[in-house]
CSV table of C-alpha atoms and ligand atoms in Angstrom, one decimal:
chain,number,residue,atom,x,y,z
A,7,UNK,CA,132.9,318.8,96.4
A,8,UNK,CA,135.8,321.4,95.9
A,9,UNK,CA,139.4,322.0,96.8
A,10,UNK,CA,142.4,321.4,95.6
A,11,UNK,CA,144.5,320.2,98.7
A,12,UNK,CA,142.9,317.3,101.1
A,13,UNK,CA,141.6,318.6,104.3
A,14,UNK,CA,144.1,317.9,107.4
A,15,UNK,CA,141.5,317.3,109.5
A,16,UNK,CA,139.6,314.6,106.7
A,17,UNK,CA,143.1,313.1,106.1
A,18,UNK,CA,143.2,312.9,109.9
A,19,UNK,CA,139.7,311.1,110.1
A,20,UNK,CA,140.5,308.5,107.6
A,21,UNK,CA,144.1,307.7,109.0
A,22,UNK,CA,142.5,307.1,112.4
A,23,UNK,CA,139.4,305.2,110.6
A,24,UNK,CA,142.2,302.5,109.0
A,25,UNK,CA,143.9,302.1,112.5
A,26,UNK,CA,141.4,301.9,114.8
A,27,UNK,CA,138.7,300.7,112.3
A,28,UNK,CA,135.8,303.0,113.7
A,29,UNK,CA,135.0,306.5,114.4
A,30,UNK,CA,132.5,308.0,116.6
A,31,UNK,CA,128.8,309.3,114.6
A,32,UNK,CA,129.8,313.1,114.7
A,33,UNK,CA,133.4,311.9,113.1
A,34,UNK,CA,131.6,309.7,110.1
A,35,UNK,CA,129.3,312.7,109.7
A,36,UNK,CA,132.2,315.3,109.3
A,37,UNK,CA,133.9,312.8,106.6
A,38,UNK,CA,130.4,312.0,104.5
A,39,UNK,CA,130.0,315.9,105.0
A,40,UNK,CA,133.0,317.6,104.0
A,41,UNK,CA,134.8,314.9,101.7
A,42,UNK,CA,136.6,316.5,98.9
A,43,UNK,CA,137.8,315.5,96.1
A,44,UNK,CA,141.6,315.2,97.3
A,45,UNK,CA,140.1,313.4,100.1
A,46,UNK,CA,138.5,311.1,98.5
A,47,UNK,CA,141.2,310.1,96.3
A,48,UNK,CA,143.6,309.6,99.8
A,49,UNK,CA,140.1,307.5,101.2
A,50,UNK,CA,140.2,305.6,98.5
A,51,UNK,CA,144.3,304.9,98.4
A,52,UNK,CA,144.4,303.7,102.2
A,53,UNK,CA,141.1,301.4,101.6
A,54,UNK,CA,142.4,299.7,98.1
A,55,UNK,CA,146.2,299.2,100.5
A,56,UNK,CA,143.6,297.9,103.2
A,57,UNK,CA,142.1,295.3,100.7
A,58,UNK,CA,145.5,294.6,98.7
A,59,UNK,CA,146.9,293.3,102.4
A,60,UNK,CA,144.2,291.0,102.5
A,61,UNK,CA,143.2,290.0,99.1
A,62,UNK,CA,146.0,291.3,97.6
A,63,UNK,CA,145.8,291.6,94.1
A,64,UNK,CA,143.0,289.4,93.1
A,65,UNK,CA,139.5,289.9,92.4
A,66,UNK,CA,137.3,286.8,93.2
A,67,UNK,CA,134.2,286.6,90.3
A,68,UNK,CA,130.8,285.5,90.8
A,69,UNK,CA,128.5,284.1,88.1
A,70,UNK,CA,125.0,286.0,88.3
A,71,UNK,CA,122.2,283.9,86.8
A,72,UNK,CA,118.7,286.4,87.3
A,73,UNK,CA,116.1,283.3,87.9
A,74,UNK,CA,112.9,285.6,87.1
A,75,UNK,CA,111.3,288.7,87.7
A,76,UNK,CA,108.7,288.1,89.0
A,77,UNK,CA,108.1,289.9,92.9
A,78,UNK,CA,105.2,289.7,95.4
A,79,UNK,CA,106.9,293.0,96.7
A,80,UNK,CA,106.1,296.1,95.4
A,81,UNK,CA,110.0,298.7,97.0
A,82,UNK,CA,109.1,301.7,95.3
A,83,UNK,CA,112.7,301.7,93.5
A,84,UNK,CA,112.8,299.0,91.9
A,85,UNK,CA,112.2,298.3,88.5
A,86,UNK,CA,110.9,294.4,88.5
A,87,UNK,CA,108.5,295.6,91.4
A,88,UNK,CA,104.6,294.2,91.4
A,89,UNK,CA,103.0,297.0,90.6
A,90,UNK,CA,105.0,297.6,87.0
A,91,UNK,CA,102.6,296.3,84.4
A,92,UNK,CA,105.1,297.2,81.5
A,93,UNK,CA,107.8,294.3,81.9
A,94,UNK,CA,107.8,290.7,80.6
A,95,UNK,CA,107.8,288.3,83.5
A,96,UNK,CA,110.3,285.0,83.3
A,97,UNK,CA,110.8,282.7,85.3
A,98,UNK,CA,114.2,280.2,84.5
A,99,UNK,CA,113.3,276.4,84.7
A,100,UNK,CA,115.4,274.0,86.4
A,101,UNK,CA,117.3,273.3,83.0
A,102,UNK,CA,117.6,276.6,81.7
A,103,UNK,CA,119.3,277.6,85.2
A,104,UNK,CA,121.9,274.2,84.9
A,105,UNK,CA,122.9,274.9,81.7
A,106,UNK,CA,124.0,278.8,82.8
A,107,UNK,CA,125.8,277.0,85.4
A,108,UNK,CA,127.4,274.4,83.4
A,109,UNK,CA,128.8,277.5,80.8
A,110,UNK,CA,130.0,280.0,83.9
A,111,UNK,CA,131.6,276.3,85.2
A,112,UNK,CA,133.4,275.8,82.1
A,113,UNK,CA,134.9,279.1,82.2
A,114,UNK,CA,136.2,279.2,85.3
A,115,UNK,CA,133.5,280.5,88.0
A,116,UNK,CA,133.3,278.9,90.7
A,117,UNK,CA,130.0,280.7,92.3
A,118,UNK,CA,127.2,281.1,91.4
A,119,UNK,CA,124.5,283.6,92.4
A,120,UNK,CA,120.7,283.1,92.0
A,121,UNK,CA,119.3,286.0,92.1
A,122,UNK,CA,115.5,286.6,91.5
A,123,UNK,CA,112.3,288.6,92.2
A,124,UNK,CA,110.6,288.0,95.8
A,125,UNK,CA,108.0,284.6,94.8
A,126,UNK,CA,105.8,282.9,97.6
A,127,UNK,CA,106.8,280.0,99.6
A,128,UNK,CA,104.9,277.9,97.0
A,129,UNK,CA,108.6,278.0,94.8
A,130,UNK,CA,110.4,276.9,97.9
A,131,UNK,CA,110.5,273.0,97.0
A,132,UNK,CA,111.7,273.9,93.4
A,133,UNK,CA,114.2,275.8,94.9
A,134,UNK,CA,115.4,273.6,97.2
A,135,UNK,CA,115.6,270.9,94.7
A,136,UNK,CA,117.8,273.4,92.4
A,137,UNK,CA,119.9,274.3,95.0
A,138,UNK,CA,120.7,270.3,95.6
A,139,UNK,CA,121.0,269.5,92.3
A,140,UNK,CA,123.8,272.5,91.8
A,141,UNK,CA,125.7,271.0,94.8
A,142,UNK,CA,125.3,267.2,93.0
A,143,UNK,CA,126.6,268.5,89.7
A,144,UNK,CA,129.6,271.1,90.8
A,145,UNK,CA,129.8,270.0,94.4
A,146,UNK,CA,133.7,272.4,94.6
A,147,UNK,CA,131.4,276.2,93.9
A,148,UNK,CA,129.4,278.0,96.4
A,149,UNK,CA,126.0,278.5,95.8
A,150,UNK,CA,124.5,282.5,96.6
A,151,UNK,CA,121.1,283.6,96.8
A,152,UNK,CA,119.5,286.9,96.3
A,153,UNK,CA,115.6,285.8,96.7
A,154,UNK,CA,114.9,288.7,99.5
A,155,UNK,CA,113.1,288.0,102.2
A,156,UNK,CA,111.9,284.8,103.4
A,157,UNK,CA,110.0,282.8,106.7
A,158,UNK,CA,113.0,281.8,108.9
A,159,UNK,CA,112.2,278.0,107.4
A,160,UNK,CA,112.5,278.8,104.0
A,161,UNK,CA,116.1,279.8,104.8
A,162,UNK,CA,116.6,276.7,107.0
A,163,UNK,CA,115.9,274.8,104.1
A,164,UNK,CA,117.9,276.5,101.2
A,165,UNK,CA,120.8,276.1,104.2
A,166,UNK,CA,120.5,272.4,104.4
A,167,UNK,CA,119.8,271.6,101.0
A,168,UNK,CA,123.4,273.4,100.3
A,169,UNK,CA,123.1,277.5,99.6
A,170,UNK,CA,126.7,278.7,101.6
A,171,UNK,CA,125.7,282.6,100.8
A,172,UNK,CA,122.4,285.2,100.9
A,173,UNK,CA,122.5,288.8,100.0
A,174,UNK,CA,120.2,291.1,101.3
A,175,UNK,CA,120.5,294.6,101.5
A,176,UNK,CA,118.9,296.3,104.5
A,177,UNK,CA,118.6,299.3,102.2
A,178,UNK,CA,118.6,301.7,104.9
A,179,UNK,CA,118.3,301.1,109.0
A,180,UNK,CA,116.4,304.3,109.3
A,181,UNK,CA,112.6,303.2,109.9
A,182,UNK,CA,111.1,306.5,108.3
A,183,UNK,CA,113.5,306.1,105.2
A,184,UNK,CA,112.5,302.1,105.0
A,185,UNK,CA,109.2,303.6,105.1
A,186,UNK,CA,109.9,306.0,102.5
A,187,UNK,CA,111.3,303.3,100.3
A,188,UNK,CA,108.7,300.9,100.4
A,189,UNK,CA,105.0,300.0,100.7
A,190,UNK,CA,102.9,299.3,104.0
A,191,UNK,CA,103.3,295.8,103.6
A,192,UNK,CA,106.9,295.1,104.3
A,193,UNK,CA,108.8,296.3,107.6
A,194,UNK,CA,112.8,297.2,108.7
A,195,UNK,CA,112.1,294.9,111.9
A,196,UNK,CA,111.2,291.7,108.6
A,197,UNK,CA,114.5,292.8,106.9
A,198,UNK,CA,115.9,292.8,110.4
A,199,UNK,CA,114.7,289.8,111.6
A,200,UNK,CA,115.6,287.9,107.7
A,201,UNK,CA,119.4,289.3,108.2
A,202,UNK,CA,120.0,287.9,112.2
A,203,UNK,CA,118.1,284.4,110.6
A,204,UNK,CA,120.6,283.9,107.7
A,205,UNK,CA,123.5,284.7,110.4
A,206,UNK,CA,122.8,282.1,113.1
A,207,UNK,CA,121.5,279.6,110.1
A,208,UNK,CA,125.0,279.4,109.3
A,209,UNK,CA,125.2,281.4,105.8
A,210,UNK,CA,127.9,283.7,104.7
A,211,UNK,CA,125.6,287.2,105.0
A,212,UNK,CA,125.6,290.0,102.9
A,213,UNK,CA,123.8,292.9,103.1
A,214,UNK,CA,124.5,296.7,102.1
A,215,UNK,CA,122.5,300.1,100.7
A,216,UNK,CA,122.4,302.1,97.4
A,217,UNK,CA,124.0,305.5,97.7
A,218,UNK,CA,121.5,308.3,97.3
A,219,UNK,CA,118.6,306.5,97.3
A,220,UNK,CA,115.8,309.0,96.9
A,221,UNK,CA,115.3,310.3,100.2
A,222,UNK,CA,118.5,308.9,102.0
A,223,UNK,CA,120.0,312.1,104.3
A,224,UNK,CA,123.8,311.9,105.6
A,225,UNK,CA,121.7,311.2,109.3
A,226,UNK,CA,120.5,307.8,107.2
A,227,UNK,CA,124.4,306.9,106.6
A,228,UNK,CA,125.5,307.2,109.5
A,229,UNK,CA,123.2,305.1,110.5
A,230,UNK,CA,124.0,302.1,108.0
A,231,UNK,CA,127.7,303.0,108.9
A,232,UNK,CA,126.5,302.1,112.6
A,233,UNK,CA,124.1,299.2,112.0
A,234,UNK,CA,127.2,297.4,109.7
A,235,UNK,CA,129.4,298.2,112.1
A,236,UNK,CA,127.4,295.8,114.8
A,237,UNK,CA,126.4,293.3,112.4
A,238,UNK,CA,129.6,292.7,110.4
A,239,UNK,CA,128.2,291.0,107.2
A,240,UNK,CA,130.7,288.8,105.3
A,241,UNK,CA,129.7,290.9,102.3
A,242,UNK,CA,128.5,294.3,101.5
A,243,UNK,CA,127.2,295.6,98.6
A,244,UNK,CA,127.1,298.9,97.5
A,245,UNK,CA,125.8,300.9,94.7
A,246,UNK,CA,124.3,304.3,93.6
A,247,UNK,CA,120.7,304.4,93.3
A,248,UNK,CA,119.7,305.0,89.2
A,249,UNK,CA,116.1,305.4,88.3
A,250,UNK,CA,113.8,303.2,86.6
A,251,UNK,CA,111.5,305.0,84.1
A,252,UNK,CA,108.4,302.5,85.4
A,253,UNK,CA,108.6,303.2,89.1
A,254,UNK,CA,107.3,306.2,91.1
A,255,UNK,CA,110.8,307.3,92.0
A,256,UNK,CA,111.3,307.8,87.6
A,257,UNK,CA,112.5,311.6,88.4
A,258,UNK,CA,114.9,311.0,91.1
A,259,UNK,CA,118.2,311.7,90.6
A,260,UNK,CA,121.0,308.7,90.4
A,261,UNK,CA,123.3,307.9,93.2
A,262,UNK,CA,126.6,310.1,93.1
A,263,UNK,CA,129.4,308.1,92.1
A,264,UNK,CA,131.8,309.9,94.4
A,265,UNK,CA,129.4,308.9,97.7
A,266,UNK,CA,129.7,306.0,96.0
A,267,UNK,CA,133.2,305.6,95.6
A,268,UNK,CA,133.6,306.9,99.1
A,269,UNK,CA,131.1,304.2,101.4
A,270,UNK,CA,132.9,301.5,99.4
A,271,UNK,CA,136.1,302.6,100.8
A,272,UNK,CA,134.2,303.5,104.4
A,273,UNK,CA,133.8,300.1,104.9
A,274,UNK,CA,136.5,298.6,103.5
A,275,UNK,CA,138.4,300.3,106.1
A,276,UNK,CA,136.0,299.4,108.7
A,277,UNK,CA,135.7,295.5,107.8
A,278,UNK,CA,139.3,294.6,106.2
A,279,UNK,CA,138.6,291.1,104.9
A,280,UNK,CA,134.6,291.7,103.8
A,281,UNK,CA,133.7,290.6,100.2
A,282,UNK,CA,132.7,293.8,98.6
A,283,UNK,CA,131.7,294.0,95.1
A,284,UNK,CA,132.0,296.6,92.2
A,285,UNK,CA,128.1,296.5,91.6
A,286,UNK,CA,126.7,296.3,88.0
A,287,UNK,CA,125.1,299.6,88.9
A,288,UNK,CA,127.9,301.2,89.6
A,289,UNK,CA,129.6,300.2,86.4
A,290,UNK,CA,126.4,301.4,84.9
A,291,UNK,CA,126.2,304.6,86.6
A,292,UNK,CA,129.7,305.6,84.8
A,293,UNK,CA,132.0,303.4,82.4
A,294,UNK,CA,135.0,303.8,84.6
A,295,UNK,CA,132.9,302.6,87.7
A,296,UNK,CA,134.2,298.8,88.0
A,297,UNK,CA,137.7,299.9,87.6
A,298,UNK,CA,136.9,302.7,90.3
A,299,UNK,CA,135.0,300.5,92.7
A,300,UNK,CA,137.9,298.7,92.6
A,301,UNK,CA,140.8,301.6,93.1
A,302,UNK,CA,138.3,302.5,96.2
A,303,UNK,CA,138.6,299.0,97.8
A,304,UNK,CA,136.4,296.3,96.2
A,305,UNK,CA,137.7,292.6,95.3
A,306,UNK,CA,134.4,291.4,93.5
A,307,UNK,CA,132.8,291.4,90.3
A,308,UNK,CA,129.5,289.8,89.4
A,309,UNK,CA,129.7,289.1,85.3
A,310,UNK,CA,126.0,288.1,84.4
A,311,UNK,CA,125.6,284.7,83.5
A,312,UNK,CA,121.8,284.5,82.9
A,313,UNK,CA,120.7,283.7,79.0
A,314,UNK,CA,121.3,286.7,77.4
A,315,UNK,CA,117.8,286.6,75.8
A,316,UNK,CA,116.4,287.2,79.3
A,317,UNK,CA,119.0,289.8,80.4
A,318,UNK,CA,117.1,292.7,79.3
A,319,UNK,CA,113.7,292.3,81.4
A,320,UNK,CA,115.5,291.3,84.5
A,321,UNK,CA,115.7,295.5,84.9
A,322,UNK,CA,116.1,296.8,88.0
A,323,UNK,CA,117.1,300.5,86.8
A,324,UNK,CA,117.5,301.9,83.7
A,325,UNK,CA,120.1,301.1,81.3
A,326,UNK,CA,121.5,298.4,83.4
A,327,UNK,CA,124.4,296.9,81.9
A,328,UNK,CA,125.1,293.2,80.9
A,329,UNK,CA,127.4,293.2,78.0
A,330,UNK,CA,131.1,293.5,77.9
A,331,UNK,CA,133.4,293.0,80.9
A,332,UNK,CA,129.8,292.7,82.7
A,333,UNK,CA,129.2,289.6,81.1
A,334,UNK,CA,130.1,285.9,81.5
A,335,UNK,CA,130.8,285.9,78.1
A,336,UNK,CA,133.2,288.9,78.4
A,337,UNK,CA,135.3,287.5,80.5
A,338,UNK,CA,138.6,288.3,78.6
A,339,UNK,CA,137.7,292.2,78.5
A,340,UNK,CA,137.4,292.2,82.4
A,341,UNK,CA,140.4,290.3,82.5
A,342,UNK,CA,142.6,292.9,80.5
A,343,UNK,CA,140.3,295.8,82.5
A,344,UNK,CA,141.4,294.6,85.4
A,345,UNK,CA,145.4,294.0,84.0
A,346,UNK,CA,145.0,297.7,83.2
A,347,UNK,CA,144.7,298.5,86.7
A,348,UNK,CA,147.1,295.9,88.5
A,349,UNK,CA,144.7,293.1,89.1
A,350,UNK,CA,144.1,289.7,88.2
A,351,UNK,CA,140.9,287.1,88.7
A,352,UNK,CA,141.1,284.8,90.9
A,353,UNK,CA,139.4,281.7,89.8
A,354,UNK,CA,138.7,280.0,93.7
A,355,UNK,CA,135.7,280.2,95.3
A,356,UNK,CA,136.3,283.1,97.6
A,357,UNK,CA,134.5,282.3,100.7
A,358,UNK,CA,134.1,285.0,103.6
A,359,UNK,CA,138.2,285.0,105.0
A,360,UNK,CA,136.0,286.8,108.1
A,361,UNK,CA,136.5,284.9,111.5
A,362,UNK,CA,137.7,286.8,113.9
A,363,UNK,CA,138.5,290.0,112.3
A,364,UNK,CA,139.0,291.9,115.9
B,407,LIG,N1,114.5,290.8,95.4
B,407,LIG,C1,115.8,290.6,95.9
B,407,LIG,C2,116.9,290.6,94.8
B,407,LIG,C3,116.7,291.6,93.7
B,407,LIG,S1,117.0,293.3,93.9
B,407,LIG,C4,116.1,291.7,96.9
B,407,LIG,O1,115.4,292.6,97.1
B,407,LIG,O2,117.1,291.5,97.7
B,407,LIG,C5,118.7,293.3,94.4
B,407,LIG,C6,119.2,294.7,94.8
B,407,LIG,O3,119.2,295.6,93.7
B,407,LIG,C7,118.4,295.3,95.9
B,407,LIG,O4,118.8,295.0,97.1
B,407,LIG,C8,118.6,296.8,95.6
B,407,LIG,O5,119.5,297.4,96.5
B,407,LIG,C9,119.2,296.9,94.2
B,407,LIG,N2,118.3,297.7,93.4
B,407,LIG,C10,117.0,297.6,93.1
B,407,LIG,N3,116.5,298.7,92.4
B,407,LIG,C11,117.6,299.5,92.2
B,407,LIG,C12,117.7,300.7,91.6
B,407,LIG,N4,116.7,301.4,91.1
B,407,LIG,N5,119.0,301.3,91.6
B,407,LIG,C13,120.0,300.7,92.2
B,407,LIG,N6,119.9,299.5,92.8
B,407,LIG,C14,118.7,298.9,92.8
C-alpha cells in the first residue's frame, strides 16, 4: 500500500459500489488489489456515511458470555480446537451462565450471545432448557448463538425454544481453502447446508471470514464478496486472522488491519442496514482497531460478559483481549471511546432492520 493521492479509478469503483451496491468480480479484484492508503481512507468515509444513514450514530452492544471450550472440531486455526492438549476445558453451568446474564441485564444489554466450542448433540437438551429459561427470566433481549455447526434439528429446536440469532462464519467459500483450513472431517457443503438451515428456520443469520487467514488469496475474497452478496446475512462478521501459539498455523502471519478495515467497509456498502461488528480480534490486532472498525462502517461491539475467571482459556488467538472497553465491566471506557469518535450506545435490542433492502 503506497501513494499519496487516491486513485481516480479506485475512487471511481467505490462511488459506483455505494450507488449501485455491487460490482462485477474483475471490479472487486481491482479494489482488493490496488487499494491505497488514500483509498482506503475515502472507502472507509462513504461506508461509515452508509451506516450513519441507517443507524446513525449509535452502536448497538451485545453481551458475550463464552459457555466453554470444549470442541469436537479440530479448524486448524483455532485455538480451543480438539487437538490442543495445553488449554483448560470449562464448561459454564446453567447458573453460572444466568448470573452473567443477570449482571450484562443490569447494565443495560439487552443481547446476549452464547458462544461456545462445537459439543455433541448430547448438550442439546441443556441447551435448549438454557435458552428457555433466558427467554422466562429477560423475556424483552434477544438471545445469539455461536455453537457452530449443528443437525438441521438441533437448530429447530434452539429456534423454538426462543434463540432469535446464530453466527457462523463460512470462513471462506473456496472449497480448496475450506480444505486448507480445516480437517477431513468437516465440509463447505456442512457449513453451507448449517447457514441456508438457520435462514429458512427463521433466525437472524450471521456469517462472515477472518481477513488473511493463512492461505486466503484475493481469488478467495472475491469469492466471499460473491457468496454474501447472494446470501445476504443479517450480520457479518469480520476480523483479521492472529495466530495461536498451540495450533499448526503458530507461524502465520496476522490478518492486515487495513484488509481488514477495507472488507468491513466492502460490505457495508454492499448491505447498508447489516449488523456488523468491530470484532474483539480486531481490537486485539491493534488498540485503535474498535474505534477504526467503526470509522470504516461497523455499528456493533461485543463487550465480554463471561466470568472473568474463565476469560483467559476461552482463547481463540493469542493475546485476545477482554479487559477494558472490551469488557462488560468496562462499559464506561467504551462509552467515552466511542464519545471520542461521535458515537453513542444504544441500549435496545438491535434486531436485523434487513427486510427488503433492494
Ligand atoms: N465454534 C464456533 C464459535 C467459536 S469460534 C464457530 O466455529 O462458529 C468463533 C469465530 O472465531 C470463528 O468463526 C472464527 O472465524 C474466529 N476465530 C477462530 N480462531 C481465530 C483466529 N485464530 N483468529 C481470528 N479469528 C478466529
Amino acid at each position: 500500500m503506497c501513494g499519496q493521492t487516491a486513485d481516480f479509478f479506485m475512487l471511481e469503483l467505490i462511488e459506483r459500489l455505494r450507488r449501485e451496491r455491487t460490482l462485477s468480480p474483475d471490479e472487486f479484484r481491482a479494489l482488493l488489489n490496488g487499494c491505497d492508503v488514500s483509498s482506503l481512507v475515502a472507502a472507509n468515509k462513504e461506508a461509515r456515511e452508509v451506516a450513519q444513514s441507517v443507524f446513525g450514530n449509535k452502536i448497538y452492544i451485545r453481551g458475550l458470555i463464552e459457555i466453554g471450550n470444549r470442541c469436537r472440531n479440530d479448524c486448524y486455526y483455532c485455538g480451543i480446537r480438539r487437538s490442543n492438549v495445553r488449554i483448560e476445558r470449562y464448561r459454564l453451568d446453567k447458573e453460572t451462565i444466568l448470573a452473567c446474564c443477570r449482571e450484562g441485564y443490569g447494565k443495560g444489554f439487552r443481547t446476549f450471545v452464547l458462544q461456545g466450542g462445537e459439543e455433541s448433540e448430547s448438550a442439546d437438551d441443556a441447551m435448549t432448557d438454557l435458552i428457555q429459561e433466558i427467554r422466562k427470566e429477560f423475556p424483552d433481549a434477544a438471545v445469539t448463538l455461536s455453537l457452530g455447526e449443528k443437525p438441521t434439528a438441533s437448530y429447530e429446536r434452539f429456534f423454538r425454544a426462543g434463540a432469535d440469532r446464530y453466527l457462523l462464519r463460512h470462513e471462506t467459500r473456496n472449497r480448496e481453502h475450506y480444505r486448507f483450513l480445516h480437517p477431513e472431517a468437516m465440509s463447505l457443503d456442512n457449513r453451507l447446508r448449517c447457514l441456508g438451515d438457520l435462514k429458512r428456520i427463521g433466525f437472524q443469520t450471521g456469517t462472515g471470514i477472518m481477513v488473511g487467514s493463512p492461505g486466503q488469496t484475493v481469488e478467495n475474497l472475491v469469492e466471499d464478496i460473491l457468496f454474501m452478496e447472494e446470501f445476504r446475512p443479517h450480520m457479518i462478521g469480520i476480523g483479521p486472522f492472529l495466530p495461536h501459539r498451540d495450533t499448526p498455523f503458530a507461524q502465520c502471519h496476522a490478518g492486515s488491519l487495513a484488509k481488514t478495515l477495507l472488507l468491513i467497509s466492502v460490505f457495508r456498502l454492499m448491505h447498508p442496514r447489516a449488523l456488523i461488528p468491530a470484532t474483539t480480534a480486531l481490537a486485539t490486532h491493534s488498540p485503535e482497531g474498535r474505534e477504526l472498525g467503526i470509522l470504516a462502517g461497523a455499528n456493533v461491539v461485543m463487550p465480554n460478559l463471561s466470568p472473568a475467571g474463565e476469560r483467559g482459556k476461552y482463547s481463540l488467538y493469542d493475546r485476545k483481549v477482554s479487559t477494558g472497553a472490551e469488557a462488560a465491566e468496562g462499559l464506561r471506557l467504551l462509552e467515552r471511546s466511542l464519545e471520542r469518535i461521535g458515537y453513542v450506545i444504544d441500549y435496545s435490542r438491535g434486531d436485523s432492520p434487513l427486510t427488503t433492502d433492494r
